[in-house]
Coordinates of N, CA and C in Angstrom, one line a residue:
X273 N 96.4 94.3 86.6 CA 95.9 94.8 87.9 C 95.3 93.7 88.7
X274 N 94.4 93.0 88.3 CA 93.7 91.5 88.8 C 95.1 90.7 89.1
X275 N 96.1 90.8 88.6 CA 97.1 89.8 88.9 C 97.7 90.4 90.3
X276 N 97.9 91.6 90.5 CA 98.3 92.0 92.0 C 97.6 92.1 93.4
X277 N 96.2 91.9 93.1 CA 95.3 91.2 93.6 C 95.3 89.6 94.1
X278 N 95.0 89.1 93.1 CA 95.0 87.6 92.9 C 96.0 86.8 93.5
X279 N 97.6 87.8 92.8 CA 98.4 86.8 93.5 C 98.9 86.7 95.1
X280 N 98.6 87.9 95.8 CA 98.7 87.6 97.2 C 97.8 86.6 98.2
X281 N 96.4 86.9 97.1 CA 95.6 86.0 98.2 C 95.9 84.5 97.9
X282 N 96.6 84.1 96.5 CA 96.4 82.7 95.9 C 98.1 82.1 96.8
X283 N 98.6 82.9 97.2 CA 99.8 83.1 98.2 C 99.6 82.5 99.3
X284 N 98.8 83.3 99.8 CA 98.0 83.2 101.3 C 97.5 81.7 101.8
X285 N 96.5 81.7 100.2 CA 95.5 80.1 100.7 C 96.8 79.0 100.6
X286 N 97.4 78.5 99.2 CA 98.5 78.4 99.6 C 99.1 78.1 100.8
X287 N 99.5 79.0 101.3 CA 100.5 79.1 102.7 C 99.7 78.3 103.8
X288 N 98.7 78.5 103.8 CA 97.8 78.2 105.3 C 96.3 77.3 104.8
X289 N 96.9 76.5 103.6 CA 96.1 74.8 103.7 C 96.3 74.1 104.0
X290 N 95.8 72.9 104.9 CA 96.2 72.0 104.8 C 97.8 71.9 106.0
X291 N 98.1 70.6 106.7 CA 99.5 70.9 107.3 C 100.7 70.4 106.7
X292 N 101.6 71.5 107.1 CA 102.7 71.2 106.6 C 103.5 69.8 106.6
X293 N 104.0 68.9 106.4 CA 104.8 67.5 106.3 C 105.7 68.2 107.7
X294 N 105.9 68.8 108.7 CA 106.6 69.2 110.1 C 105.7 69.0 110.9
X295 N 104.6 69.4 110.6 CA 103.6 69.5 111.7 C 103.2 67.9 112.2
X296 N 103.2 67.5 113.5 CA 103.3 66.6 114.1 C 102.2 66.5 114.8
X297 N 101.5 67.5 115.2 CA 100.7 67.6 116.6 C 99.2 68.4 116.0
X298 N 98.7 68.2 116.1 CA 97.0 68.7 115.8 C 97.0 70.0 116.7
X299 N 95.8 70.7 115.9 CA 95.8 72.2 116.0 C 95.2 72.3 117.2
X300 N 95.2 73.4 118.4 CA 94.7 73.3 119.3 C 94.2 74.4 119.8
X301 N 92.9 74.8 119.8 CA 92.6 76.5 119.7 C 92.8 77.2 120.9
X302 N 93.2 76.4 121.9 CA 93.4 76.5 123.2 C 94.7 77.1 123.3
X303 N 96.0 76.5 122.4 CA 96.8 76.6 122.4 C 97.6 77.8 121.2
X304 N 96.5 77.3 120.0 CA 97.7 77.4 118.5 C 96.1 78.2 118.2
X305 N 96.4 79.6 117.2 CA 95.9 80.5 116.8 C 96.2 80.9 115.4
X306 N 95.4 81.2 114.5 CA 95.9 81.4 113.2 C 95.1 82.7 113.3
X307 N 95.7 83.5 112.7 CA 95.4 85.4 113.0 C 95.7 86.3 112.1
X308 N 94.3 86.5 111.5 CA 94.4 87.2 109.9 C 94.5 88.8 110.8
X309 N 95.4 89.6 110.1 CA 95.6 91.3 110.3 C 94.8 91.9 108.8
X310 N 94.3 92.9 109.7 CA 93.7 94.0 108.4 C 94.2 95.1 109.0
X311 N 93.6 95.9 107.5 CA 93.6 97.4 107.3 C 92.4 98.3 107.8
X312 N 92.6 99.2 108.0 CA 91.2 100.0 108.1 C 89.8 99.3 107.4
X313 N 90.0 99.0 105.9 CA 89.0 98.2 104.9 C 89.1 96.8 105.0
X314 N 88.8 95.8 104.7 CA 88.8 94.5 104.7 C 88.6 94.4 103.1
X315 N 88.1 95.6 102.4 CA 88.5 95.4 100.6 C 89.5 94.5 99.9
X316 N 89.1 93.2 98.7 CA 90.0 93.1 98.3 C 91.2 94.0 97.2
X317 N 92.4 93.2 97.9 CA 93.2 94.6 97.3 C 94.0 95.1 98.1
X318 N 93.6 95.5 99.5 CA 94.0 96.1 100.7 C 94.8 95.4 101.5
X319 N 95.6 96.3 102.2 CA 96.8 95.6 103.7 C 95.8 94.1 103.8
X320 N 97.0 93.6 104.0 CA 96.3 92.0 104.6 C 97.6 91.3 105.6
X321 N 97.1 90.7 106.7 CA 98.4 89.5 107.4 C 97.9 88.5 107.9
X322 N 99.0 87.6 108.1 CA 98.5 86.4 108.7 C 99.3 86.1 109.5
X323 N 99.0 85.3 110.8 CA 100.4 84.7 111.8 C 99.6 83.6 112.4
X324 N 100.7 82.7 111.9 CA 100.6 81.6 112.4 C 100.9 81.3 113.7
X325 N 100.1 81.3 114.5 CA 100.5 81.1 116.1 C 100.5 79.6 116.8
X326 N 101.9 79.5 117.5 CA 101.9 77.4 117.6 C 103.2 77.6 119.0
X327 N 102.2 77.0 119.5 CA 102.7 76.2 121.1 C 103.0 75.0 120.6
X328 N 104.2 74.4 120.5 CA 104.3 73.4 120.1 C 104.5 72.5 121.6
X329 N 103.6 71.5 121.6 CA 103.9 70.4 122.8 C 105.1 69.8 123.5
X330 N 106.3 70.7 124.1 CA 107.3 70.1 124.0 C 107.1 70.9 125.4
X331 N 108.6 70.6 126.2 CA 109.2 71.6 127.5 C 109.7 72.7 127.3
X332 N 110.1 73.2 125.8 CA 110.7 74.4 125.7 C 109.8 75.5 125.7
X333 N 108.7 75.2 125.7 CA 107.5 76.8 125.6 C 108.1 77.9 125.1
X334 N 108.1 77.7 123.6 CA 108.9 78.4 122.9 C 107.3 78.5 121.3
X335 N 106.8 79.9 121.8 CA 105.8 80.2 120.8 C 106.3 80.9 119.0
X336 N 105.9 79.6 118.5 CA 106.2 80.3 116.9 C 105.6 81.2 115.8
X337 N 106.1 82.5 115.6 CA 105.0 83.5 115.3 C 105.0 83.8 113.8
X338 N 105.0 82.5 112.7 CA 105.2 82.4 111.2 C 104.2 83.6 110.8
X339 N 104.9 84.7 110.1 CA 104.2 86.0 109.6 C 104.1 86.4 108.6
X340 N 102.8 86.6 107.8 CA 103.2 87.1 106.9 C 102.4 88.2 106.4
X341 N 102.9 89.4 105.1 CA 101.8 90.6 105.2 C 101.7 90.4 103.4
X342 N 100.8 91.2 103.2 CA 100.6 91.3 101.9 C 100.0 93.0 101.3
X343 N 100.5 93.5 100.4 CA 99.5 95.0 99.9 C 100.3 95.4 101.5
X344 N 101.4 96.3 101.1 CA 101.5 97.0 102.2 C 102.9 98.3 101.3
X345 N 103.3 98.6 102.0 CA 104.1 99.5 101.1 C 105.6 98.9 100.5
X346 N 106.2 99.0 99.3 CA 107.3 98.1 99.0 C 108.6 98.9 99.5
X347 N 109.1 97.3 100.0 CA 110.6 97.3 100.3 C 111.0 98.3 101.5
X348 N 109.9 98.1 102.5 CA 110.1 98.8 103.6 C 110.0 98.0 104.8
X349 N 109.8 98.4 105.7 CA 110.2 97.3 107.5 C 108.9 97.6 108.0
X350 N 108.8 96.2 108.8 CA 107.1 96.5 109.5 C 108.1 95.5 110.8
X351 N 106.7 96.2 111.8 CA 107.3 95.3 113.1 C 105.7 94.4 113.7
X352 N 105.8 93.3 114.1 CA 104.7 93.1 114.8 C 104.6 92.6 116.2
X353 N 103.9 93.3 117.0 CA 103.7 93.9 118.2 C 102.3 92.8 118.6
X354 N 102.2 92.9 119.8 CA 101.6 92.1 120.9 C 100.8 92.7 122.1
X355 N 99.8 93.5 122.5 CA 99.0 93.1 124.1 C 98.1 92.2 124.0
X356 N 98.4 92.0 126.0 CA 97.8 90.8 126.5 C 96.8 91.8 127.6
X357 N 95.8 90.9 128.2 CA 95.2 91.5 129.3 C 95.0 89.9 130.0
X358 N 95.2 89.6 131.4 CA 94.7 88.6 131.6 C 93.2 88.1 131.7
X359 N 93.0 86.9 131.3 CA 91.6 86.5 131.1 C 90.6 86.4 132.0
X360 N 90.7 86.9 132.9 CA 90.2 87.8 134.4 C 89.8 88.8 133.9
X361 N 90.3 89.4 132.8 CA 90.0 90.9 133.0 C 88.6 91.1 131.9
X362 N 87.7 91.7 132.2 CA 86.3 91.4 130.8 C 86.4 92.5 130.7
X363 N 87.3 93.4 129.9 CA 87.7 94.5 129.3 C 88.1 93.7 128.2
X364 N 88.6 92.7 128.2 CA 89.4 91.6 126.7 C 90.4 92.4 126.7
X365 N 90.5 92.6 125.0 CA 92.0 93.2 124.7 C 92.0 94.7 124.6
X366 N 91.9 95.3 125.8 CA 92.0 96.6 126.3 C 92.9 97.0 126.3
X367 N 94.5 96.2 126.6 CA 96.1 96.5 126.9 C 96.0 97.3 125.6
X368 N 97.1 98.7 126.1 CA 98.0 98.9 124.9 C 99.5 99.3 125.2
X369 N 99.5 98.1 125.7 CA 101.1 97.9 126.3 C 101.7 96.6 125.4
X370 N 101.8 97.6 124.5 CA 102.4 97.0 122.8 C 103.8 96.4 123.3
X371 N 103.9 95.0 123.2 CA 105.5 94.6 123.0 C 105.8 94.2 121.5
X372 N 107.1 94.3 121.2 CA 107.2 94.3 119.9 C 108.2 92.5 119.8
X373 N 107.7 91.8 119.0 CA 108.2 90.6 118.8 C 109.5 90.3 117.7
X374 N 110.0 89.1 118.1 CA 110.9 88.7 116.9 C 111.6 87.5 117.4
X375 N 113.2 87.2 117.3 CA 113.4 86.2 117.7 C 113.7 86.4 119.1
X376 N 112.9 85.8 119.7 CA 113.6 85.3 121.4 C 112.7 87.4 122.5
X377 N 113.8 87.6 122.4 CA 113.9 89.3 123.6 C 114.2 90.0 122.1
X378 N 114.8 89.8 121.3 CA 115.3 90.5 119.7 C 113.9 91.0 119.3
X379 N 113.8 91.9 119.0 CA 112.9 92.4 117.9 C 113.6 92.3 116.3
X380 N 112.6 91.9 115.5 CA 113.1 91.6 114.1 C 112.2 92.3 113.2
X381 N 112.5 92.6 112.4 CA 111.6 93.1 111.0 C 111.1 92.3 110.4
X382 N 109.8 92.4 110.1 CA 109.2 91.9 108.3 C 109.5 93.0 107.1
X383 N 110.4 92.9 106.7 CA 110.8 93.5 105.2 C 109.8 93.2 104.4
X384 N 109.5 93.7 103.3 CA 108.7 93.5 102.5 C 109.2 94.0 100.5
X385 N 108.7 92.5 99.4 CA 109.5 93.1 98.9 C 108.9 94.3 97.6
X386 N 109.4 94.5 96.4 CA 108.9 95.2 95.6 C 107.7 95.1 95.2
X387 N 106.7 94.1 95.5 CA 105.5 93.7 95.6 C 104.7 94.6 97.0
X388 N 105.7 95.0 98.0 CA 104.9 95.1 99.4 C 104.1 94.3 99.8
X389 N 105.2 92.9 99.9 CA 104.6 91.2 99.9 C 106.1 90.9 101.0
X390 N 105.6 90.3 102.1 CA 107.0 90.2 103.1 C 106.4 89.0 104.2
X391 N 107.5 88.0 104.4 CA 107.3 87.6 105.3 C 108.4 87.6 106.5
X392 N 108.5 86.6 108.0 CA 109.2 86.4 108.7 C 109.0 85.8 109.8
X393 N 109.8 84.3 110.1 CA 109.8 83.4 111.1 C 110.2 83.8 112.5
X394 N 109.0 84.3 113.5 CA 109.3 84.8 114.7 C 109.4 83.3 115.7
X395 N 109.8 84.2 116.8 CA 109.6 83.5 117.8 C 109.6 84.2 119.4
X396 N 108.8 83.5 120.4 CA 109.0 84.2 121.8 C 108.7 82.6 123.0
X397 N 110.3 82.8 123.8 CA 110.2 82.3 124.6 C 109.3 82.7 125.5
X398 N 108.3 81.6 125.8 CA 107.6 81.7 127.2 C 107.8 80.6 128.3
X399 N 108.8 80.5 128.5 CA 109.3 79.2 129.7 C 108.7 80.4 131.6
X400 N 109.3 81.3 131.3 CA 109.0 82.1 132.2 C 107.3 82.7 132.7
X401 N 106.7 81.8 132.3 CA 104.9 82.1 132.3 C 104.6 81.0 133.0
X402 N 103.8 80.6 133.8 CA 103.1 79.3 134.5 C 102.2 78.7 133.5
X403 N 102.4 77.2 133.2 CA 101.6 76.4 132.6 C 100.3 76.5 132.7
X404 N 99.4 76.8 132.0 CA 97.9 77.2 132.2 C 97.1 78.7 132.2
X405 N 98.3 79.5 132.0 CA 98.1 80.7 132.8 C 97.0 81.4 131.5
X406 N 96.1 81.7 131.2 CA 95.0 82.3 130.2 C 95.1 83.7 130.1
X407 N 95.2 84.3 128.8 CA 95.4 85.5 128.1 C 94.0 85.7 127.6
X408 N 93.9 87.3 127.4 CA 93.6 88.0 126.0 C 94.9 88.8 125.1
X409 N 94.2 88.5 123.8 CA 95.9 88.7 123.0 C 95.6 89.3 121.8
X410 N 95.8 90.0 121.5 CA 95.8 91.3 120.2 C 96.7 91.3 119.4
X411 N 96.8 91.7 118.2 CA 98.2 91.7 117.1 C 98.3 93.3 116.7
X412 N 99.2 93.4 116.5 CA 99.1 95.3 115.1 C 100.6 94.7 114.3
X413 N 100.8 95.3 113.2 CA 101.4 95.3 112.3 C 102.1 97.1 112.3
X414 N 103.1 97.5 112.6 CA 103.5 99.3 113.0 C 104.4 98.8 111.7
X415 N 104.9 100.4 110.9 CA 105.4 100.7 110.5 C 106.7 100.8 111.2
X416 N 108.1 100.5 110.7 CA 109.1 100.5 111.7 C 109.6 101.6 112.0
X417 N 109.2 102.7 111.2 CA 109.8 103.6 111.1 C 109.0 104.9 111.9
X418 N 108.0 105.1 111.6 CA 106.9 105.9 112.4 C 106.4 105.2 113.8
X419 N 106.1 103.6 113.3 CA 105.3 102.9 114.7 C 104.2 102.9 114.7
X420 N 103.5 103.9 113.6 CA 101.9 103.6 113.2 C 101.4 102.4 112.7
X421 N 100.7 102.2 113.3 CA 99.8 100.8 113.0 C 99.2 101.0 111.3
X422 N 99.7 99.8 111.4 CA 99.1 99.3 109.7 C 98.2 98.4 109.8
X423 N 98.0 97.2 110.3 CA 97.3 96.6 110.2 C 96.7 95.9 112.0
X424 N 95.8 95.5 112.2 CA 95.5 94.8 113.6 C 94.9 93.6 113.2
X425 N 94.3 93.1 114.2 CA 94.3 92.0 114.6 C 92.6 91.9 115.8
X426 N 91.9 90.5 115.5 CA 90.4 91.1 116.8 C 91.2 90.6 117.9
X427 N 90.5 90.4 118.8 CA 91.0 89.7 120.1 C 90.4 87.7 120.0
X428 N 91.3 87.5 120.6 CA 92.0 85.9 120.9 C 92.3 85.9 122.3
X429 N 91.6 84.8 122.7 CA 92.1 83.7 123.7 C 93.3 82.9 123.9
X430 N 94.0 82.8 124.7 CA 94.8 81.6 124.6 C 95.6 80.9 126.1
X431 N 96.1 79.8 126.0 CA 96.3 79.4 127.4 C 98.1 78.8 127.4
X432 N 98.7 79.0 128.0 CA 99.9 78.6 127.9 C 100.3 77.5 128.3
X433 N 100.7 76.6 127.4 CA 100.6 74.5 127.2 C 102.0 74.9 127.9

C-alpha cells in the first residue's frame, strides 16, 4: 500500500528537479509556470497533477503544456482544460469558459494507465495573442467522458513573451 503512495510522488520529484539537458533558457515566472492540480483533499494518496507550463523564447509562441496526473482512475481518459480572465479584471480567475487543450486547436487525451498514473505532451499555439498581453489562468483536469472535474488548479498570472 506505501508503495502506491510513494511511487507516484517519487515519480513526480523525479520529473520536475532540476532542468532537463533541452532546457536552454531559464525559468521565467512571467512567462513559464509549473502548476500542481488537486483533488477535493490535498491528502497523501489522493488525485494529484502537474503541468509544466513554457513559453519558450523563440518567434513561434507556441506554449508547451507537459502533463501529468497521478491516483486518478485506471486506464481511463482525462482532458485538461484552461480559463483566462484578463489581468484588468480583479475578479482573477472568475472565467468558466473552459477551453479544452492538446496539440495545437486538437484536443487530446491524458490516458492513464493501470496504476491511474498518465501523462501527455500538449501544446497551444499562441502566435495570434499580442506580445505582452497579461492573463489570469486556471487549470481543471475533467473526466473525458462525463467532463466533471477531477482535479483544479489556484490561479496564476502570466504574460505572453
Amino acid at each position: 500500500m506505501k508503495l502506491k503512495i510513494i511511487l507516484p510522488i517519487a515519480v513526480f520529484i523525479l520529473a520536475f528537479s532540476g532542468c532537463k539537458k533541452g532546457d536552454s533558457y531559464p525559468l521565467n515566472p512571467l512567462y513559464d509556470l509549473d502548476v500542481s492540480l488537486h483533488g477535493e483533499t490535498k491528502a497523501p494518496g489522493k488525485a494529484i497533477g502537474f503541468i509544466k507550463f513554457r513559453q519558450n523564447p523563440d518567434t513561434a509562441r507556441v506554449i508547451t503544456l507537459d502533463t501529468w496526473v497521478a491516483n486518478l482512475l485506471p486506464n481511463h481518459a482525462y482532458l485538461l482544460q484552461r480559463a483566462v480572465n484578463p489581468i484588468a479584471d480583479v475578479t482573477g480567475c472568475s472565467s468558466t469558459a473552459w477551453l479544452t487543450l492538446g496539440e495545437g486547436l486538437q484536443p487530446k487525451s491524458i490516458l492513464t494507465n493501470a496504476e491511474g498514473n498518465g501523462s501527455a505532451n500538449l501544446w497551444r499555439d499562441i502566435t495570434a495573442i499580442a506580445r505582452g498581453a497579461a492573463f489570469h489562468i486556471h487549470f481543471q483536469i475533467v473526466d473525458a467522458t462525463t467532463l466533471a472535474p477531477v482535479l483544479t488548479s489556484d490561479c496564476f498570472d502570466y504574460t505572453v513573451r
